[in-house]
Short mmCIF file of C-alpha atoms and ligand atoms in Angstrom, two decimals:
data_model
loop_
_atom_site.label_atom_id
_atom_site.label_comp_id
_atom_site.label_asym_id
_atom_site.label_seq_id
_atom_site.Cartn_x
_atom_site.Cartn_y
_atom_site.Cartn_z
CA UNK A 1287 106.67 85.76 104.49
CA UNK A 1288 103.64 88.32 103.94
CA UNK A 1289 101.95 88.56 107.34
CA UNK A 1290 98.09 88.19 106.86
CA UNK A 1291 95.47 89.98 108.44
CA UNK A 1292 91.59 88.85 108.45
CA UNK A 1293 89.20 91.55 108.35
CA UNK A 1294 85.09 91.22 107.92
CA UNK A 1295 85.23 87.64 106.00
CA UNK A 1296 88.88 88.46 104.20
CA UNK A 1297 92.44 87.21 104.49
CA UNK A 1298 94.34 89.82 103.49
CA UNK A 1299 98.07 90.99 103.60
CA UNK A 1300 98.59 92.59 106.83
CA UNK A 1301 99.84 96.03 105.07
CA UNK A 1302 96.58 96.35 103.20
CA UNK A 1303 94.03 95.52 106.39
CA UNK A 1304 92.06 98.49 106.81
CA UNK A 1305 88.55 99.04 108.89
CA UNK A 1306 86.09 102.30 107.19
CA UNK A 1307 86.67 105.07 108.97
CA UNK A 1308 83.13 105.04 109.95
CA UNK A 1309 83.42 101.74 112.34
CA UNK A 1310 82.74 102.42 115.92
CA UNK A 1311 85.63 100.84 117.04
CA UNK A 1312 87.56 103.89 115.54
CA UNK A 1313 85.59 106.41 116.00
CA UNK A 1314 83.84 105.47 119.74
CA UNK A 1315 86.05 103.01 121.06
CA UNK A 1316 82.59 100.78 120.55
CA UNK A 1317 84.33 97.41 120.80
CA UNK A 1318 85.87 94.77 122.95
CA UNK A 1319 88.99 92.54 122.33
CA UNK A 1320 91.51 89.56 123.24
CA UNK A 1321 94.67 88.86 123.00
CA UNK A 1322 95.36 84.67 122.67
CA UNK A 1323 98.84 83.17 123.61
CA UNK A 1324 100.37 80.26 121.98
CA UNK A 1325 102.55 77.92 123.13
CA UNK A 1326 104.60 75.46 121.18
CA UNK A 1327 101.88 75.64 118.75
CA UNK A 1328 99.26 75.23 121.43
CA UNK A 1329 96.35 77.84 121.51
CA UNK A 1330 96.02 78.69 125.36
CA UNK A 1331 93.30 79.04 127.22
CA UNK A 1332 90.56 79.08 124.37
CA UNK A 1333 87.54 78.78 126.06
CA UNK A 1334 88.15 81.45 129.01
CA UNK A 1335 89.15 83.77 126.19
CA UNK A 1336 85.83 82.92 125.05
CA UNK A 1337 84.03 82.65 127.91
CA UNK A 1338 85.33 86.63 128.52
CA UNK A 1339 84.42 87.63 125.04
CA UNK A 1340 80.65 85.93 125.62
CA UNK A 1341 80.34 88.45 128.66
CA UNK A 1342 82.02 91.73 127.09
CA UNK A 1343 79.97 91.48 124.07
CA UNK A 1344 76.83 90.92 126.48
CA UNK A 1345 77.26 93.66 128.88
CA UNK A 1346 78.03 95.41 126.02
CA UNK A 1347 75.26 94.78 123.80
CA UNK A 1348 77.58 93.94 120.90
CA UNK A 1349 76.10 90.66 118.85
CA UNK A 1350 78.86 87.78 117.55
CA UNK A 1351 79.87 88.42 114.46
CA UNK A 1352 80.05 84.63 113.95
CA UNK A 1353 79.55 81.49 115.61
CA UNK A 1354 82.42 80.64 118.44
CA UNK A 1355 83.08 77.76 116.76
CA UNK A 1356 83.89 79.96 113.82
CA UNK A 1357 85.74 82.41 115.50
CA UNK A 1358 88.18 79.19 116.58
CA UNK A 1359 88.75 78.27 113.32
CA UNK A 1360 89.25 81.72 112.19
CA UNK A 1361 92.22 82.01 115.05
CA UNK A 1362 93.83 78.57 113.96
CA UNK A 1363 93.92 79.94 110.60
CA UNK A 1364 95.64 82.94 111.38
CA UNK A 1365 98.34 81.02 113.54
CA UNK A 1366 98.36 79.22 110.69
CA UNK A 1367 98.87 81.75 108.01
CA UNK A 1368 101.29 83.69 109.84
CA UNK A 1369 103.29 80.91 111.12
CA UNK A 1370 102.49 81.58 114.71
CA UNK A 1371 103.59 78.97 117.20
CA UNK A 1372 104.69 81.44 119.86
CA UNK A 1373 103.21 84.38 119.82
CA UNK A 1374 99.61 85.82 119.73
CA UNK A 1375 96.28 86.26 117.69
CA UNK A 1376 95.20 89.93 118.75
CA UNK A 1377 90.84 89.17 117.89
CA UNK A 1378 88.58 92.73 117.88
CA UNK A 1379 85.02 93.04 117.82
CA UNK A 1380 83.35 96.48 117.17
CA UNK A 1381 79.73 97.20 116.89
CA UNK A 1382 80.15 97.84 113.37
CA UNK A 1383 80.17 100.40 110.63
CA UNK A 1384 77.35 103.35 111.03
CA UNK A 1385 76.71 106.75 110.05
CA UNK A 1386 78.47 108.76 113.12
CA UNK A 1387 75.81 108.70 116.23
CA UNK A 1388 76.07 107.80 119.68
CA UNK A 1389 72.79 105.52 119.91
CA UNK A 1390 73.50 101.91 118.73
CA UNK A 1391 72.92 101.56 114.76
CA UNK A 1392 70.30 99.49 113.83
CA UNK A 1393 70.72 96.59 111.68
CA UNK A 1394 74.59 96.81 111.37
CA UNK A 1395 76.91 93.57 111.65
CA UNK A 1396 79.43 93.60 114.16
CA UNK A 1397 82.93 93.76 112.84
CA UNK A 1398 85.73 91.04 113.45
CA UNK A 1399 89.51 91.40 112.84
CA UNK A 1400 92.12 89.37 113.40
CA UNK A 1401 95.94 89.97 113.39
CA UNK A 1402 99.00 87.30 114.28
CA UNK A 1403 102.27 88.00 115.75
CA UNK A 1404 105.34 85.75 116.51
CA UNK A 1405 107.15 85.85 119.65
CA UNK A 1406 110.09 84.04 120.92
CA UNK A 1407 108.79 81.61 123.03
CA UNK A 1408 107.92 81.82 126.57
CA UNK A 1409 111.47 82.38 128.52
CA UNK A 1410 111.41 81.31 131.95
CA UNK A 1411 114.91 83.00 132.75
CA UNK A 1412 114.06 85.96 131.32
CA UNK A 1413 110.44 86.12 133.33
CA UNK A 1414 112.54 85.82 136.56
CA UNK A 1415 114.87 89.03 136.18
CA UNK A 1416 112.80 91.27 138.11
CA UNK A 1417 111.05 94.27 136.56
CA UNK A 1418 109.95 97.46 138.12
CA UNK A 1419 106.47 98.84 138.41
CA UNK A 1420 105.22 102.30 139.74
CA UNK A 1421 101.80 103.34 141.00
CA UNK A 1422 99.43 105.48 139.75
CA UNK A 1423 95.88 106.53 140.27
CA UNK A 1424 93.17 104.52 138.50
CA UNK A 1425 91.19 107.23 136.66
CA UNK A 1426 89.73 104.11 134.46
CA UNK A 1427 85.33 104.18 133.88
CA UNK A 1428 84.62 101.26 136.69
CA UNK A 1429 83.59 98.43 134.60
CA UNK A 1430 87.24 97.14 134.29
CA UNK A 1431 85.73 93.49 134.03
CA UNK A 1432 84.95 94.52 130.23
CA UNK A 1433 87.74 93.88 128.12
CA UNK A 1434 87.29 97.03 125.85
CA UNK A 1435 88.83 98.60 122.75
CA UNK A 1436 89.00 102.03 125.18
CA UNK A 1437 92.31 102.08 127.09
CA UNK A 1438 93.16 105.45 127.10
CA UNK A 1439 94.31 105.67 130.65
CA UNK A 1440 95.92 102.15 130.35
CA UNK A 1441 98.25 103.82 127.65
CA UNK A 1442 98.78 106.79 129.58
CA UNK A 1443 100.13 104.46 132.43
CA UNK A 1444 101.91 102.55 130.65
CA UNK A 1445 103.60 105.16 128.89
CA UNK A 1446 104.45 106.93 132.37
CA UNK A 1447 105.77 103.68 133.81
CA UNK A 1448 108.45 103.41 130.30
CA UNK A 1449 109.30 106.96 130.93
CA UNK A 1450 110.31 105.81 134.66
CA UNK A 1451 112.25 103.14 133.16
CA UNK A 1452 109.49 100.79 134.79
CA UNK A 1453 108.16 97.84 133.13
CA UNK A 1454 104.14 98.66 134.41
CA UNK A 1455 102.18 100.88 136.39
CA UNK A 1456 99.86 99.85 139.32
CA UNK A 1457 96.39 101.35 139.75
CA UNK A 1458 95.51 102.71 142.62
CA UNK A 1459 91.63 103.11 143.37
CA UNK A 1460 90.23 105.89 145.66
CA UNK A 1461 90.43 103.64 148.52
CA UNK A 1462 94.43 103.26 147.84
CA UNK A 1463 94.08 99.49 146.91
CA UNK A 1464 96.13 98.72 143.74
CA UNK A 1465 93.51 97.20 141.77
CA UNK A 1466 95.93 96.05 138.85
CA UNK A 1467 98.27 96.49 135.94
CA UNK A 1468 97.76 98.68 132.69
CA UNK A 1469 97.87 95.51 131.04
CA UNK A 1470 98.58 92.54 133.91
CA UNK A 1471 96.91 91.44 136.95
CA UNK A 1472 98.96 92.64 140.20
CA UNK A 1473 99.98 89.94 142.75
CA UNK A 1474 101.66 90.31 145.90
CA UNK A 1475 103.26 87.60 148.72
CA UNK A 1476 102.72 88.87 151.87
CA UNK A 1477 105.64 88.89 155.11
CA UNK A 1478 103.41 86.20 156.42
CA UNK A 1479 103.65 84.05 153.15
CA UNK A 1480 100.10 84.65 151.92
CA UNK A 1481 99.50 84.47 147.77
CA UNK A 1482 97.22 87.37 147.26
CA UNK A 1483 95.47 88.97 144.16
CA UNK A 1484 92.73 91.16 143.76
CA UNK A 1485 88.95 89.12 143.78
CA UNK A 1486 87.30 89.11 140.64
CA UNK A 1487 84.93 92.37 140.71
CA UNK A 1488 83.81 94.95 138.27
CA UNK A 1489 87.57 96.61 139.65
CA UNK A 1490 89.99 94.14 137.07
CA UNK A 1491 89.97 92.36 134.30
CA UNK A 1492 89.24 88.88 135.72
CA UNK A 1493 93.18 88.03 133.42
CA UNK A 1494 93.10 84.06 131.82
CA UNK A 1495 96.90 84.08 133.04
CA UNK A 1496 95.33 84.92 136.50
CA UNK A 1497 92.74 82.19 137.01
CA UNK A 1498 95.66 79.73 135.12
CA UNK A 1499 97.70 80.81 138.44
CA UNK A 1500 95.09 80.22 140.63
CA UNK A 1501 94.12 76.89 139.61
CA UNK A 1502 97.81 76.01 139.27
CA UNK A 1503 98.35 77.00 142.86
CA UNK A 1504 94.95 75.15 144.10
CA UNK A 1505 96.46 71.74 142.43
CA UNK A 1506 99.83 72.26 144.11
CA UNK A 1507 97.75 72.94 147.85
CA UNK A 1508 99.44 76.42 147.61
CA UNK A 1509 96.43 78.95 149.73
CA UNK A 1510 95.72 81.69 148.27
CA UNK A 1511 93.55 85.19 148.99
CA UNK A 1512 91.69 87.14 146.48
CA UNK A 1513 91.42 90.53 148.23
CA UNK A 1514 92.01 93.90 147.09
CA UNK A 1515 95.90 95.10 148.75
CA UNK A 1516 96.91 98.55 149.86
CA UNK A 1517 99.76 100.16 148.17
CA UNK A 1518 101.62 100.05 152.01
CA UNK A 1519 100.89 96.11 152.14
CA UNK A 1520 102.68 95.91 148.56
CA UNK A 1521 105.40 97.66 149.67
CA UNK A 1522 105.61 95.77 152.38
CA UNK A 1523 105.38 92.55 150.83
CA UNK A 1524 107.98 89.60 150.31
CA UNK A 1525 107.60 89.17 146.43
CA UNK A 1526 105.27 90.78 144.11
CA UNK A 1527 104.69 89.44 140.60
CA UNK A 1528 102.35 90.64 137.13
CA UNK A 1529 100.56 87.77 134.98
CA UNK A 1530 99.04 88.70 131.72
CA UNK A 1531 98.55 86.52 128.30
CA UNK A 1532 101.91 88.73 127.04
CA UNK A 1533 103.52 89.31 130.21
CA UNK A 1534 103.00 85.64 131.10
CA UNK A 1535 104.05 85.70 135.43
CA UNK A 1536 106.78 88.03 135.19
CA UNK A 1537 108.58 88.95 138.91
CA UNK A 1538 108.42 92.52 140.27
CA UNK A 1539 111.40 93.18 141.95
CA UNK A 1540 110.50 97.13 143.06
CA UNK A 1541 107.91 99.20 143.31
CA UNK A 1542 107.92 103.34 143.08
CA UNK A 1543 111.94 102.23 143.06
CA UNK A 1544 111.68 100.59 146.41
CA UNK A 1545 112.80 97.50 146.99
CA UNK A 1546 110.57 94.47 147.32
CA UNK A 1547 111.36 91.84 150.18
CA UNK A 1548 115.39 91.32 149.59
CA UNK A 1549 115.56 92.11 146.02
CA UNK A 1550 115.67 88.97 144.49
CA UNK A 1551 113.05 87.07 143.14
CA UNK A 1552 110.91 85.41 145.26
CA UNK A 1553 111.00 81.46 146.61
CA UNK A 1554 106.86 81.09 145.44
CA UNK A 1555 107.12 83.38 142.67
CA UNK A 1556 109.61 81.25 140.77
CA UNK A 1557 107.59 78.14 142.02
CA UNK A 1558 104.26 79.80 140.71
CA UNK A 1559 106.08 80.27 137.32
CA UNK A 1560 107.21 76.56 137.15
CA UNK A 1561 103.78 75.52 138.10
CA UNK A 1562 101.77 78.10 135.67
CA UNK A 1563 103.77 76.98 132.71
CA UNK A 1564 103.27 73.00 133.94
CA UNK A 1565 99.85 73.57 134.06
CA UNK A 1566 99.19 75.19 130.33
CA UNK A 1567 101.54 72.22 129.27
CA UNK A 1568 99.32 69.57 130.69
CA UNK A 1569 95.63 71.28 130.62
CA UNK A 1570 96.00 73.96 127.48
CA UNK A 1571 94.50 76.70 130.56
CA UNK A 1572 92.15 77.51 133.11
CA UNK A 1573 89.43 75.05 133.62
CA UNK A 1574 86.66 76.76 135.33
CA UNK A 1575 86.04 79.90 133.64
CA UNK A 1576 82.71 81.02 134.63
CA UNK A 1577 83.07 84.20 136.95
CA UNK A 1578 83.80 87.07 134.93
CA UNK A 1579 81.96 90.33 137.25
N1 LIG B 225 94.24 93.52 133.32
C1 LIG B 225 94.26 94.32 132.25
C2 LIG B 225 93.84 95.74 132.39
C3 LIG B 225 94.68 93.80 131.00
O1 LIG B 225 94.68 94.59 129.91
C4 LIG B 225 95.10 92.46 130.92
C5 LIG B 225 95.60 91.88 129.62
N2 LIG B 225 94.66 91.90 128.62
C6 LIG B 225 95.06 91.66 132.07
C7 LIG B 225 94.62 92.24 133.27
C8 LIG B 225 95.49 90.21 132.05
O2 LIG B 225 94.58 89.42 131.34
P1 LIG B 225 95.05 88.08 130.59
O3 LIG B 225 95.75 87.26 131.61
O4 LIG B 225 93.77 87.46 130.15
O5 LIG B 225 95.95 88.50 129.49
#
């Protein structure tokens, strides 16, 4: 099967998709993004997704390229096309294509691409073997609540948490509160029992997987905190966990190779996976999806 691409109005065969070298999202990092999981043929979370695009293209200055509506059938297609039923639709928006200068072009579209990928599906078994994360400063910009194209230090962390034989890296703000992943939102059980994640600020990426969590432990009755935690607190903690739209709610067993709570994973972290992948089952993802800075 030829895996198909769609680039500016085209469906073409993934090996041939190609931006001009002179689009911003190449040459500036000029552009925003999301990632969309599907489940058993089910596109996840749709309108959060969009919801977050809406405000990264806003703070950002970057106009739609197309309608949402469009953009939806666009995605469909492209699960479609490429057979995805598990997997994800990887969507980019750049400014466009412009003679090289810093100032925003005038009268350029926006560009859209779109790229599908099969996955096996979600594996609960394989979410709950424990990975390892390490910590690292955040040296991001601080408007984190943007999902942009420019992820340098995200890659850099990631790439140092691989080389530790760690599955992520936690960021670590000046104040020494983890903010979050490279590419998850970081969540830690306290001794005391207490769900806790950091609050939606300019400081993370406000994750769709998160506010799934969160709504999925407010219908169970489970309490929750959203308040930045301390590296010490995390290493303190009972269970720690990562949810992302790839990384799904994925237990954290150690952190800077120290063990969390007794090793194992956690009583609520295994319930908060039953219940996240419940809820996506029954409501398709997050409900409210309104608070994105
Ligand atoms: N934080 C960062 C920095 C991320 O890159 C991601 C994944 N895009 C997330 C959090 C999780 O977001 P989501 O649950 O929407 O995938």
């Amino acid at each position: 099967m030829t895996r198909i691409a769609y680039v500016n109005g085209r469906y073409v065969p993934h090996h041939e998709a190609a931006v001009h070298i002179e689009d911003r999202g190449y040459q500036f990092a000029d552009g925003v993004y999301e990632v969309f999981f599907l489940h058993h043929g089910r596109l996840i979370g749709e309108q959060g997704h969009m919801d977050r695009l809406e405000h990264s293209l806003k703070e950002l200055r970057i106009a739609w390229p197309m309608s949402r509506r469009a953009i939806g059938v666009v995605i469909r297609e492209i699960a479609r096309r490429n057979r995805v039923r598990d997997g994800f639709i990887y969507l980019q928006i750049s400014r466009g294509v412009a003679r090289r200068d810093h100032q925003f072009p005038k009268d350029v579209d926006s560009s859209l691409v779109l790229t599908g990928r099969r996955m096996p599906p979600l594996n609960k078994e394989e979410l709950r073997q424990g990975v390892g994360v390490i910590t690292i400063p955040d040296i991001r910009w601080k408007r984190h609540d943007i999902k942009s194209v420019s992820l340098l230090p995200n890659i850099l962390g990631k790439q140092q948490a691989h080389e530790a034989g760690a599955y992520e890296a936690w960021m670590v703000n000046d104040q020494g509160m983890v903010t979050e992943g490279t590419l998850s939102n970081a969540w830690i059980v306290t001794q005391d029992g207490e769900l806790v994640t950091h609050n939606v600020s300019h400081a993370i990426l406000n994750g769709i997987t998160r506010l799934t969590v969160l709504e999925a432990a407010a219908e169970a009755g489970i309490q929750f905190s959203e308040r930045p935690f301390s590296v010490a607190e995390a290493l303190a903690a009972k269970e720690a966990f990562v949810t992302s739209s790839t990384s799904h709610l994925k237990a954290v067993t150690s952190i800077d190779g120290q063990t969390v709570g007794n090793g194992h994973v956690g009583e609520l972290t295994t319930r908060m996976l039953d219940l996240y992948v419940d809820f996506i089952e029954n409501h398709g993802g997050p409900q409210n999806t309104s608070s994105w800075n």
